[in-house]
mmCIF file of C-alpha atoms in Angstrom:
data_model
loop_
_atom_site.group_PDB
_atom_site.id
_atom_site.type_symbol
_atom_site.label_atom_id
_atom_site.label_comp_id
_atom_site.label_asym_id
_atom_site.label_seq_id
_atom_site.Cartn_x
_atom_site.Cartn_y
_atom_site.Cartn_z
ATOM 1 C CA UNK C 706 75.030 59.558 73.354
ATOM 2 C CA UNK C 707 72.980 59.391 70.263
ATOM 3 C CA UNK C 708 70.661 62.156 69.799
ATOM 4 C CA UNK C 709 66.971 61.157 69.064
ATOM 5 C CA UNK C 710 67.029 60.483 65.667
ATOM 6 C CA UNK C 711 64.011 61.550 62.883
ATOM 7 C CA UNK C 712 61.966 65.739 47.734
ATOM 8 C CA UNK C 713 59.478 66.279 45.060
ATOM 9 C CA UNK C 714 60.886 65.766 41.542
ATOM 10 C CA UNK C 715 58.173 67.742 39.856
ATOM 11 C CA UNK C 716 55.716 70.883 40.978
ATOM 12 C CA UNK C 717 52.915 69.743 41.368
ATOM 13 C CA UNK C 718 49.798 72.697 41.243
ATOM 14 C CA UNK C 719 47.362 73.122 43.553
ATOM 15 C CA UNK C 720 44.129 71.501 42.671
ATOM 16 C CA UNK C 721 41.055 74.193 41.604
ATOM 17 C CA UNK C 722 37.743 72.895 43.594
ATOM 18 C CA UNK C 723 34.406 72.926 42.228
ATOM 19 C CA UNK C 724 32.892 73.314 45.682
ATOM 20 C CA UNK C 725 33.878 75.452 48.662
ATOM 21 C CA UNK C 726 35.918 73.612 51.346
ATOM 22 C CA UNK C 727 34.773 74.060 55.187
ATOM 23 C CA UNK C 728 36.650 77.175 56.398
ATOM 24 C CA UNK C 729 39.446 75.911 58.705
ATOM 25 C CA UNK C 730 40.587 72.371 56.542
ATOM 26 C CA UNK C 731 42.193 72.091 53.522
ATOM 27 C CA UNK C 732 43.183 68.979 52.566
ATOM 28 C CA UNK C 733 44.218 67.561 48.746
ATOM 29 C CA UNK C 734 43.754 64.287 47.127
ATOM 30 C CA UNK C 735 45.398 62.299 44.782
ATOM 31 C CA UNK C 736 43.680 60.075 42.312
ATOM 32 C CA UNK C 737 46.297 59.389 39.650
ATOM 33 C CA UNK C 738 46.309 60.229 37.471
ATOM 34 C CA UNK C 739 44.411 63.537 38.078
ATOM 35 C CA UNK C 740 44.629 65.370 41.743
ATOM 36 C CA UNK C 741 41.151 66.401 43.324
ATOM 37 C CA UNK C 742 40.018 68.628 45.625
ATOM 38 C CA UNK C 743 37.723 67.197 48.507
ATOM 39 C CA UNK C 744 35.152 69.047 50.276
ATOM 40 C CA UNK C 745 35.617 68.553 54.156
ATOM 41 C CA UNK C 746 32.050 67.674 56.075
ATOM 42 C CA UNK C 747 30.044 71.045 57.018
ATOM 43 C CA UNK C 748 29.308 69.172 60.004
ATOM 44 C CA UNK C 749 32.062 69.636 62.985
ATOM 45 C CA UNK C 750 30.561 66.376 65.124
ATOM 46 C CA UNK C 751 31.303 63.839 62.699
ATOM 47 C CA UNK C 752 29.856 61.035 64.518
ATOM 48 C CA UNK C 753 31.831 59.488 66.503
ATOM 49 C CA UNK C 754 30.820 56.329 66.675
ATOM 50 C CA UNK C 755 31.781 56.263 62.764
ATOM 51 C CA UNK C 756 34.873 57.276 63.569
ATOM 52 C CA UNK C 757 35.994 55.086 65.770
ATOM 53 C CA UNK C 758 34.734 52.001 63.659
ATOM 54 C CA UNK C 759 37.929 52.936 61.251
ATOM 55 C CA UNK C 760 41.884 52.481 62.875
ATOM 56 C CA UNK C 761 44.720 54.467 61.733
ATOM 57 C CA UNK C 762 47.738 53.069 61.233
ATOM 58 C CA UNK C 763 50.976 55.728 62.840
ATOM 59 C CA UNK C 764 54.036 54.759 61.582
ATOM 60 C CA UNK C 765 57.033 57.143 63.208
ATOM 61 C CA UNK C 766 59.577 55.565 65.429
ATOM 62 C CA UNK C 767 58.279 54.576 68.683
ATOM 63 C CA UNK C 768 57.452 57.356 70.925
ATOM 64 C CA UNK C 769 57.011 59.615 68.077
ATOM 65 C CA UNK C 770 53.376 59.275 67.524
ATOM 66 C CA UNK C 771 52.147 60.443 70.946
ATOM 67 C CA UNK C 772 50.843 63.866 69.636
ATOM 68 C CA UNK C 773 49.359 62.602 66.612
ATOM 69 C CA UNK C 774 47.587 59.587 68.880
ATOM 70 C CA UNK C 775 46.394 61.964 71.005
ATOM 71 C CA UNK C 776 44.756 64.292 68.742
ATOM 72 C CA UNK C 777 43.662 61.588 66.788
ATOM 73 C CA UNK C 778 42.069 60.326 70.341
ATOM 74 C CA UNK C 779 40.018 63.870 70.762
ATOM 75 C CA UNK C 780 37.826 62.421 67.713
ATOM 76 C CA UNK C 781 37.336 58.934 68.595
ATOM 77 C CA UNK C 782 39.911 57.521 66.241
ATOM 78 C CA UNK C 783 42.067 54.438 67.645
ATOM 79 C CA UNK C 784 45.354 54.081 66.624
ATOM 80 C CA UNK C 785 47.864 51.199 65.789
ATOM 81 C CA UNK C 786 51.226 52.110 66.180
ATOM 82 C CA UNK C 787 53.394 50.669 63.711
ATOM 83 C CA UNK C 788 56.979 51.859 63.068
ATOM 84 C CA UNK C 789 58.056 51.376 60.071
ATOM 85 C CA UNK C 790 61.788 53.654 59.522
ATOM 86 C CA UNK C 791 64.731 53.894 62.168
ATOM 87 C CA UNK C 792 67.195 56.650 62.026
ATOM 88 C CA UNK C 793 70.752 56.748 62.512
ATOM 89 C CA UNK C 794 73.402 59.807 63.000
ATOM 90 C CA UNK C 795 75.685 59.538 60.520
ATOM 91 C CA UNK C 796 79.925 61.162 61.555
ATOM 92 C CA UNK C 797 78.523 64.492 59.547
ATOM 93 C CA UNK C 798 76.946 64.997 62.740
ATOM 94 C CA UNK C 799 80.328 65.552 65.033
ATOM 95 C CA UNK C 800 81.112 67.904 61.754
ATOM 96 C CA UNK C 801 77.945 70.054 62.773
ATOM 97 C CA UNK C 802 78.670 70.525 66.150
ATOM 98 C CA UNK C 803 82.360 71.070 65.494
ATOM 99 C CA UNK C 804 80.838 74.225 62.971
ATOM 100 C CA UNK C 805 78.033 75.580 65.161
ATOM 101 C CA UNK C 806 81.146 75.658 67.986
ATOM 102 C CA UNK C 807 83.644 77.382 65.724
ATOM 103 C CA UNK C 808 83.790 81.117 65.309
ATOM 104 C CA UNK C 809 82.724 80.067 61.602
ATOM 105 C CA UNK C 810 79.123 82.087 61.260
ATOM 106 C CA UNK C 811 76.077 81.359 58.234
ATOM 107 C CA UNK C 812 73.658 83.744 57.101
ATOM 108 C CA UNK C 813 71.058 81.059 57.119
ATOM 109 C CA UNK C 814 70.952 77.918 58.660
ATOM 110 C CA UNK C 815 68.314 75.366 56.297
ATOM 111 C CA UNK C 816 66.204 72.858 58.539
ATOM 112 C CA UNK C 817 63.648 70.567 56.202
ATOM 113 C CA UNK C 818 62.022 68.785 58.826
ATOM 114 C CA UNK C 819 61.145 67.946 61.919
ATOM 115 C CA UNK C 820 63.450 64.579 62.939
ATOM 116 C CA UNK C 821 66.107 67.007 60.801
ATOM 117 C CA UNK C 822 65.205 69.961 63.120
ATOM 118 C CA UNK C 823 65.604 67.802 66.455
ATOM 119 C CA UNK C 824 69.165 66.594 64.539
ATOM 120 C CA UNK C 825 70.208 70.061 64.858
ATOM 121 C CA UNK C 826 68.303 70.686 68.423
ATOM 122 C CA UNK C 827 71.050 68.013 69.778
ATOM 123 C CA UNK C 828 74.291 69.146 67.725
ATOM 124 C CA UNK C 829 73.585 72.645 69.203
ATOM 125 C CA UNK C 830 73.328 72.000 72.495
ATOM 126 C CA UNK C 831 76.167 69.946 72.658
ATOM 127 C CA UNK C 832 77.828 72.685 70.369
ATOM 128 C CA UNK C 833 77.043 75.615 73.532
ATOM 129 C CA UNK C 834 74.358 77.098 72.109
ATOM 130 C CA UNK C 835 75.180 79.272 69.970
ATOM 131 C CA UNK C 836 73.296 82.355 68.400
ATOM 132 C CA UNK C 837 72.118 81.143 64.296
ATOM 133 C CA UNK C 838 69.533 82.464 62.289
ATOM 134 C CA UNK C 839 67.319 79.257 60.585
ATOM 135 C CA UNK C 840 65.266 79.020 57.843
ATOM 136 C CA UNK C 841 62.781 76.051 57.904
ATOM 137 C CA UNK C 842 61.122 74.443 55.022
ATOM 138 C CA UNK C 843 57.251 74.471 56.770
ATOM 139 C CA UNK C 844 55.527 75.241 60.141
ATOM 140 C CA UNK C 845 55.292 71.431 61.236
ATOM 141 C CA UNK C 846 59.346 71.943 61.229
ATOM 142 C CA UNK C 847 59.492 75.458 63.154
ATOM 143 C CA UNK C 848 57.049 74.023 65.683
ATOM 144 C CA UNK C 849 59.500 71.732 66.980
ATOM 145 C CA UNK C 850 62.245 74.521 68.061
ATOM 146 C CA UNK C 851 59.387 76.505 69.149
ATOM 147 C CA UNK C 852 58.538 73.782 71.532
ATOM 148 C CA UNK C 853 61.560 72.194 72.337
ATOM 149 C CA UNK C 854 62.932 75.657 72.878
ATOM 150 C CA UNK C 855 60.687 78.151 74.286
ATOM 151 C CA UNK C 856 63.105 80.231 75.985
ATOM 152 C CA UNK C 857 65.751 80.374 73.170
ATOM 153 C CA UNK C 858 64.332 82.514 71.058
ATOM 154 C CA UNK C 859 66.811 84.743 70.925
ATOM 155 C CA UNK C 860 69.629 82.252 70.600
ATOM 156 C CA UNK C 861 67.767 80.553 67.609
ATOM 157 C CA UNK C 862 65.798 82.889 64.934
ATOM 158 C CA UNK C 863 63.304 81.033 62.811
ATOM 159 C CA UNK C 864 63.710 83.774 60.237
ATOM 160 C CA UNK C 865 61.895 82.399 57.235
ATOM 161 C CA UNK C 866 59.648 80.339 56.204
ATOM 162 C CA UNK C 867 58.979 79.883 52.157
ATOM 163 C CA UNK C 868 55.419 80.311 50.903
ATOM 164 C CA UNK C 869 55.333 76.843 50.063
ATOM 165 C CA UNK C 870 56.405 73.891 52.346
ATOM 166 C CA UNK C 871 58.607 72.882 49.308
ATOM 167 C CA UNK C 872 62.816 72.196 49.178
ATOM 168 C CA UNK C 873 62.185 73.734 45.724
ATOM 169 C CA UNK C 874 60.208 77.206 46.731
ATOM 170 C CA UNK C 875 62.415 77.578 49.613
ATOM 171 C CA UNK C 876 65.247 78.008 47.304
ATOM 172 C CA UNK C 877 64.070 80.182 45.608
ATOM 173 C CA UNK C 878 62.246 82.448 48.250
ATOM 174 C CA UNK C 879 65.350 82.763 50.751
ATOM 175 C CA UNK C 880 66.380 86.090 50.900
ATOM 176 C CA UNK C 881 69.528 86.820 49.946
ATOM 177 C CA UNK C 882 70.748 90.697 50.480
ATOM 178 C CA UNK C 883 73.391 91.088 48.376
ATOM 179 C CA UNK C 884 76.465 89.872 49.954
ATOM 180 C CA UNK C 885 79.309 88.321 47.814
ATOM 181 C CA UNK C 886 79.297 85.117 49.876
ATOM 182 C CA UNK C 887 75.802 84.591 51.561
ATOM 183 C CA UNK C 888 76.666 81.491 52.836
ATOM 184 C CA UNK C 889 73.902 78.397 53.907
ATOM 185 C CA UNK C 890 74.893 75.623 56.109
ATOM 186 C CA UNK C 891 72.272 72.497 55.413
ATOM 187 C CA UNK C 892 72.293 69.974 57.906
ATOM 188 C CA UNK C 893 70.200 67.260 56.611
ATOM 189 C CA UNK C 894 69.126 63.638 55.764
ATOM 190 C CA UNK C 895 71.395 61.228 53.399
ATOM 191 C CA UNK C 896 67.875 60.729 51.533
ATOM 192 C CA UNK C 897 66.733 64.450 50.734
ATOM 193 C CA UNK C 898 67.172 65.267 47.515
ATOM 194 C CA UNK C 899 69.726 67.846 45.973
ATOM 195 C CA UNK C 900 66.904 70.591 45.577
ATOM 196 C CA UNK C 901 68.228 72.888 47.992
ATOM 197 C CA UNK C 902 71.712 73.070 47.391
ATOM 198 C CA UNK C 903 70.933 73.086 43.603
ATOM 199 C CA UNK C 904 68.625 76.298 43.959
ATOM 200 C CA UNK C 905 70.976 78.252 45.872
ATOM 201 C CA UNK C 906 73.967 77.239 44.449
ATOM 202 C CA UNK C 907 71.975 78.619 41.297
ATOM 203 C CA UNK C 908 71.248 82.027 42.835
ATOM 204 C CA UNK C 909 74.824 82.874 44.166
ATOM 205 C CA UNK C 910 74.676 81.288 47.820
ATOM 206 C CA UNK C 911 77.422 78.821 49.050
ATOM 207 C CA UNK C 912 76.019 75.795 50.379
ATOM 208 C CA UNK C 913 77.783 73.269 52.782
ATOM 209 C CA UNK C 914 75.687 70.237 53.342
ATOM 210 C CA UNK C 915 76.271 67.866 55.747
ATOM 211 C CA UNK C 916 74.095 64.469 55.818
ATOM 212 C CA UNK C 917 73.814 64.068 59.852
ATOM 213 C CA UNK C 918 71.654 61.197 59.655
ATOM 214 C CA UNK C 919 69.422 58.563 57.349
ATOM 215 C CA UNK C 920 66.647 56.601 57.909
ATOM 216 C CA UNK C 921 66.305 52.724 57.060
ATOM 217 C CA UNK C 922 63.249 50.438 57.347
ATOM 218 C CA UNK C 923 62.739 49.252 60.791
ATOM 219 C CA UNK C 924 64.284 45.484 60.603
ATOM 220 C CA UNK C 925 61.725 43.707 62.827
ATOM 221 C CA UNK C 926 57.607 44.257 61.785
ATOM 222 C CA UNK C 927 55.916 42.638 64.394
ATOM 223 C CA UNK C 928 53.320 40.172 62.022
ATOM 224 C CA UNK C 929 50.391 40.107 64.669
ATOM 225 C CA UNK C 930 50.583 43.789 64.332
ATOM 226 C CA UNK C 931 51.052 43.904 60.384
ATOM 227 C CA UNK C 932 48.279 41.976 59.997
ATOM 228 C CA UNK C 933 46.072 44.105 61.344
ATOM 229 C CA UNK C 934 47.238 47.320 59.870
ATOM 230 C CA UNK C 935 46.890 45.675 56.123
ATOM 231 C CA UNK C 936 43.279 45.581 57.214
ATOM 232 C CA UNK C 937 43.123 49.573 58.588
ATOM 233 C CA UNK C 938 41.191 52.377 56.966
ATOM 234 C CA UNK C 939 44.218 54.671 56.805
ATOM 235 C CA UNK C 940 47.876 54.642 56.790
ATOM 236 C CA UNK C 941 49.369 58.290 58.443
ATOM 237 C CA UNK C 942 52.981 58.230 57.017
ATOM 238 C CA UNK C 943 55.428 61.615 57.741
ATOM 239 C CA UNK C 944 58.122 61.163 54.802
ATOM 240 C CA UNK C 945 58.645 59.688 51.261
ATOM 241 C CA UNK C 946 61.109 56.633 53.233
ATOM 242 C CA UNK C 947 57.632 55.487 55.683
ATOM 243 C CA UNK C 948 56.299 55.265 52.164
ATOM 244 C CA UNK C 949 58.959 52.815 51.116
ATOM 245 C CA UNK C 950 58.645 50.792 53.672
ATOM 246 C CA UNK C 951 55.169 50.209 53.469
ATOM 247 C CA UNK C 952 54.956 49.714 50.616
ATOM 248 C CA UNK C 953 57.464 47.510 50.450
ATOM 249 C CA UNK C 954 55.348 45.458 53.233
ATOM 250 C CA UNK C 955 52.547 45.075 51.518
ATOM 251 C CA UNK C 956 51.554 41.536 49.798
ATOM 252 C CA UNK C 957 50.151 42.937 47.049
ATOM 253 C CA UNK C 958 50.270 47.004 46.592
ATOM 254 C CA UNK C 959 48.031 47.335 43.160
ATOM 255 C CA UNK C 960 45.123 45.393 45.129
ATOM 256 C CA UNK C 961 45.835 47.765 48.253
ATOM 257 C CA UNK C 962 42.262 49.564 48.586
ATOM 258 C CA UNK C 963 43.667 51.154 52.162
ATOM 259 C CA UNK C 964 44.173 55.170 52.640
ATOM 260 C CA UNK C 965 47.462 57.264 52.436
ATOM 261 C CA UNK C 966 47.594 60.176 54.973
ATOM 262 C CA UNK C 967 50.583 62.602 54.391
ATOM 263 C CA UNK C 968 52.228 64.926 56.559
ATOM 264 C CA UNK C 969 52.652 66.881 53.394
ATOM 265 C CA UNK C 970 53.275 67.210 49.699
ATOM 266 C CA UNK C 971 56.363 65.981 48.979
ATOM 267 C CA UNK C 972 55.715 62.801 51.107
ATOM 268 C CA UNK C 973 52.185 62.482 49.028
ATOM 269 C CA UNK C 974 53.983 63.146 46.113
ATOM 270 C CA UNK C 975 56.388 59.707 46.691
ATOM 271 C CA UNK C 976 53.623 57.877 47.414
ATOM 272 C CA UNK C 977 51.607 58.593 44.067
ATOM 273 C CA UNK C 978 55.557 57.581 42.316
ATOM 274 C CA UNK C 979 55.139 54.834 44.143
ATOM 275 C CA UNK C 980 51.619 53.913 42.777
ATOM 276 C CA UNK C 981 49.376 54.510 45.572
ATOM 277 C CA UNK C 982 46.149 56.141 44.553
ATOM 278 C CA UNK C 983 43.981 57.070 47.863
ATOM 279 C CA UNK C 984 46.585 59.812 49.343
ATOM 280 C CA UNK C 985 45.338 62.631 50.967
ATOM 281 C CA UNK C 986 47.666 65.427 51.941
ATOM 282 C CA UNK C 987 47.468 69.148 53.775
ATOM 283 C CA UNK C 988 48.467 72.807 51.679
ATOM 284 C CA UNK C 989 50.534 73.283 54.650
ATOM 285 C CA UNK C 990 52.531 70.481 56.892
ATOM 286 C CA UNK C 991 51.703 70.965 60.374
ATOM 287 C CA UNK C 992 49.916 68.537 63.306
ATOM 288 C CA UNK C 993 46.927 69.623 62.326
ATOM 289 C CA UNK C 994 46.656 69.790 59.078
ATOM 290 C CA UNK C 995 47.793 66.314 58.963
ATOM 291 C CA UNK C 996 44.936 65.358 61.768
ATOM 292 C CA UNK C 997 42.429 67.025 58.913
ATOM 293 C CA UNK C 998 43.876 64.719 56.031
ATOM 294 C CA UNK C 999 43.052 61.647 58.326
ATOM 295 C CA UNK C 1000 39.940 62.626 59.176
ATOM 296 C CA UNK C 1001 38.800 63.222 55.104
ATOM 297 C CA UNK C 1002 40.802 60.020 54.063
ATOM 298 C CA UNK C 1003 38.001 58.163 56.804
ATOM 299 C CA UNK C 1004 35.313 60.252 56.509
ATOM 300 C CA UNK C 1005 35.075 59.034 52.525
ATOM 301 C CA UNK C 1006 35.297 55.231 53.526
ATOM 302 C CA UNK C 1007 31.890 55.734 56.316
#
């Protein structure tokens, strides 16, 4: 049975806001080449009828958009589901099961995305639910463990999250307790960057990377839904692969006037490199942060 499968090349400095942000929201906005900070609406009750005039395109695999759709509906916002990518397991997934089943233990297991967490959980269950210590890239990834395995906190110890949700920062901050051979297991997408293993190797870690899954553009896009999506105000994306798939579908990418709301900085950076301009992302990836970024993107179009 197949599991349910779901990089940033330069460091981006946070913008220095000229105006205070609303206390509960922190979204950043790119407008090439300068990064600006947008102030969120000071009113927590944005006109529902105004927001409801705009539709948000959600782009994860079908069945994985439900939480975002529900969260947006609470603000009176309609969603249009247009899956852009599909996930495929790779042979290293079986290697992951074998390593988790064996007596071999690792000082850390690194998980850097919600999809990588879902794939890992599938292998972990197949391996007999061994005790493991996990480092995650951010709260969004951590939430997969907390929600999927609420009764297994003693078996899966989510013990580290970096100060900033990027692979480079995780590699810089992952604790090293002086063991001469401090070992790390890194199950990841085949398309993930090499920032983590390169950064950890420089610090003296021994890293075993397994490419357990990969992402590809969907083979078929419903043309009627695509036409609706092309006129939508905001497209919500959760990975660089989804960004690339969206740009490939645009008839004239340079003339597209919509906004992109990204789940985090790594995805936002990929969007910027592909030439997109109106790009919003939260400082720390999470469902709530993503929703706030979508609201920010919508509010400037009202």
